[in-house]
Amino acid sequence: MRLPVLLFGLVLAIGALIAAAMWTGEAAPQAFPHPDHPSLLRAADGATRVAPVWWIGAALGALEIAFFAGCFALGLRRQGSLGPLARPLWLGLALYEAVYVLLLIAYRAFLAAPTSELVLSFPAPTTVMLFGLWPVPLWFLWIYLRHFDDWVLRDEDLVRIRRLAAGDDPEPR
């Protein structure tokens, strides 16, 4: 019963952060002409623009990752327990959050120096997102695929489903 309550708390916290972000809003982007193309406008630098909502956005992302892992855990529970999947799930959540924090750090550094060196031909935050944050959910896919037959849908469960479908289940639950 604790997991659904935790998920509900995460939803409430996410809603509160979204409301706070809407209430706070971005700093007014003072537009000014582009130096090379006067018909185009440029906004203020990114650090100034996102400063009022930076921590709200950072917390929102972290809570969304926790919500994803919680929903995944909710689907993997068997009789109220994650059994052997608890440790890999916690490891995946920690990895996901760590890569997300690395992305935040890279983005803050990029805001401070937007002309910084490229990493693998991309700005550092893009590199972290593409090669770090994007592949992490594959860990959760591996957990699901690896443990499907021994935890998610065992042979005895499949036999019971077939009996239910045929209408002759001897042991109602």
Coordinates of C-alpha atoms in Angstrom, one line a residue:
M1 CA 0.0 0.0 0.0
R2 CA 3.0 2.3 0.5
L3 CA 3.9 2.5 -3.2
P4 CA 0.5 3.9 -4.4
V5 CA 0.7 6.5 -1.6
L6 CA 4.2 7.4 -2.6
L7 CA 3.1 7.8 -6.3
F8 CA 0.2 10.0 -5.2
G9 CA 2.6 12.1 -3.2
L10 CA 4.9 12.4 -6.2
V11 CA 1.9 13.5 -8.4
L12 CA 1.0 16.1 -5.8
A13 CA 4.5 17.4 -5.6
I14 CA 4.8 17.5 -9.4
G15 CA 1.5 19.4 -9.6
A16 CA 2.8 21.9 -7.0
L17 CA 6.0 22.5 -8.9
I18 CA 4.1 23.0 -12.2
A19 CA 1.9 25.6 -10.4
A20 CA 5.0 27.3 -8.9
A21 CA 6.6 27.4 -12.3
M22 CA 3.5 28.9 -13.9
W23 CA 3.2 31.4 -11.0
T24 CA 6.9 32.4 -11.1
G25 CA 7.4 32.4 -14.9
E26 CA 10.5 33.2 -16.8
A27 CA 12.3 36.5 -16.5
A28 CA 11.1 38.8 -19.2
P29 CA 13.2 38.2 -22.3
Q30 CA 14.4 41.6 -23.3
A31 CA 14.6 41.2 -27.1
F32 CA 17.2 43.1 -29.1
P33 CA 18.4 43.0 -32.7
H34 CA 20.8 40.3 -33.8
P35 CA 24.2 41.8 -34.6
D36 CA 24.6 40.1 -38.0
H37 CA 20.9 40.1 -39.0
P38 CA 19.1 43.2 -37.8
S39 CA 15.7 41.9 -38.9
L40 CA 16.0 39.0 -36.3
L41 CA 15.7 39.5 -32.6
R42 CA 17.7 37.8 -29.9
A43 CA 16.6 37.2 -26.3
A44 CA 18.6 37.8 -23.2
D45 CA 21.2 35.2 -22.2
G46 CA 19.9 31.8 -21.1
A47 CA 21.2 32.1 -17.5
T48 CA 19.2 35.3 -16.9
R49 CA 16.1 33.9 -18.6
V50 CA 15.9 30.6 -16.6
A51 CA 17.1 31.9 -13.3
P52 CA 13.7 32.3 -11.7
V53 CA 12.6 28.8 -12.5
W54 CA 15.9 26.9 -12.5
W55 CA 15.4 25.0 -9.2
I56 CA 11.8 24.3 -9.9
G57 CA 12.6 22.7 -13.2
A58 CA 15.5 20.7 -11.7
A59 CA 13.2 19.4 -9.0
L60 CA 10.4 18.7 -11.5
G61 CA 12.7 16.5 -13.6
A62 CA 14.0 14.6 -10.6
L63 CA 10.4 13.9 -9.4
E64 CA 9.3 12.8 -12.8
I65 CA 12.2 10.3 -12.9
A66 CA 11.1 9.0 -9.5
F67 CA 7.5 8.8 -10.7
F68 CA 8.6 6.7 -13.7
A69 CA 10.5 4.3 -11.5
G70 CA 7.5 4.1 -9.1
C71 CA 5.1 3.3 -11.9
F72 CA 7.5 0.7 -13.2
A73 CA 7.7 -0.8 -9.7
L74 CA 3.9 -0.8 -9.4
G75 CA 3.7 -2.9 -12.5
L76 CA 6.3 -5.4 -11.3
R77 CA 5.0 -6.0 -7.8
R78 CA 3.9 -9.5 -7.1
Q79 CA 1.8 -9.9 -4.0
G80 CA 3.0 -6.5 -2.7
S81 CA 6.7 -7.2 -3.1
L82 CA 9.3 -6.5 -5.8
G83 CA 11.3 -9.6 -4.7
P84 CA 14.6 -10.0 -6.6
L85 CA 13.8 -6.9 -8.7
A86 CA 14.0 -4.4 -5.9
R87 CA 17.8 -4.0 -6.0
P88 CA 18.1 -3.6 -9.9
L89 CA 15.2 -1.2 -9.8
W90 CA 16.8 1.0 -7.1
L91 CA 20.1 0.8 -9.0
G92 CA 18.3 2.0 -12.2
L93 CA 16.6 4.9 -10.3
A94 CA 19.9 6.0 -8.8
L95 CA 21.7 5.8 -12.2
Y96 CA 18.9 7.7 -13.9
E97 CA 18.9 10.5 -11.2
A98 CA 22.7 10.7 -11.3
V99 CA 22.8 11.1 -15.1
Y100 CA 20.0 13.7 -14.8
V101 CA 22.1 15.7 -12.2
L102 CA 25.1 15.5 -14.6
L103 CA 22.8 16.9 -17.3
L104 CA 21.8 19.8 -15.0
I105 CA 25.5 20.5 -14.2
A106 CA 26.4 20.4 -17.9
Y107 CA 23.6 22.8 -18.7
R108 CA 24.5 25.3 -16.0
A109 CA 28.1 25.3 -17.3
F110 CA 26.8 25.8 -20.8
L111 CA 24.7 28.7 -19.7
A112 CA 27.7 30.4 -18.2
A113 CA 29.9 29.8 -21.3
P114 CA 27.7 29.1 -24.3
T115 CA 30.7 29.1 -26.6
S116 CA 32.5 26.3 -24.7
E117 CA 34.2 23.3 -26.3
L118 CA 32.1 20.7 -28.1
V119 CA 32.0 17.1 -26.8
L120 CA 31.5 14.5 -29.5
S121 CA 30.6 17.3 -31.9
F122 CA 27.7 18.5 -29.6
P123 CA 27.4 21.0 -26.8
A124 CA 28.1 19.2 -23.5
P125 CA 24.4 19.2 -22.3
T126 CA 23.3 17.7 -25.6
T127 CA 26.0 15.0 -25.4
V128 CA 24.9 14.1 -21.8
M129 CA 21.3 13.9 -22.9
L130 CA 22.0 11.8 -26.1
F131 CA 24.6 9.4 -24.7
G132 CA 23.8 9.4 -21.0
L133 CA 20.2 10.2 -20.2
W134 CA 18.6 8.7 -23.3
P135 CA 20.1 5.1 -22.9
V136 CA 19.4 4.8 -19.1
P137 CA 15.7 3.6 -19.6
L138 CA 17.2 0.6 -21.4
W139 CA 18.2 -0.7 -18.0
F140 CA 14.6 -0.8 -17.0
L141 CA 13.8 -2.6 -20.3
W142 CA 16.5 -5.1 -19.5
I143 CA 15.0 -5.7 -16.0
Y144 CA 11.6 -6.4 -17.5
L145 CA 12.9 -8.7 -20.3
R146 CA 15.3 -10.6 -18.1
H147 CA 12.7 -11.3 -15.4
F148 CA 9.5 -11.6 -17.5
D149 CA 9.3 -15.4 -17.4
D150 CA 10.4 -15.9 -13.8
W151 CA 8.6 -13.0 -12.1
V152 CA 6.1 -11.1 -14.3
L153 CA 4.3 -14.0 -16.1
R154 CA 5.3 -17.4 -14.8
D155 CA 4.2 -20.7 -16.4
E156 CA 1.7 -21.4 -13.6
D157 CA 0.2 -17.9 -14.1
L158 CA -0.2 -18.7 -17.8
V159 CA -1.9 -22.0 -17.0
R160 CA -4.3 -20.2 -14.6
I161 CA -5.1 -17.5 -17.3
R162 CA -5.9 -20.2 -19.8
R163 CA -8.2 -22.0 -17.3
L164 CA -10.0 -18.7 -16.6
A165 CA -10.4 -18.1 -20.3
A166 CA -11.9 -21.6 -20.7
G167 CA -14.2 -20.9 -17.7
D168 CA -13.0 -23.8 -15.5
D169 CA -10.8 -22.2 -12.8
P170 CA -11.0 -24.5 -9.7
E171 CA -9.5 -22.1 -7.3
P172 CA -11.1 -18.6 -7.3
R173 CA -8.9 -15.9 -5.6

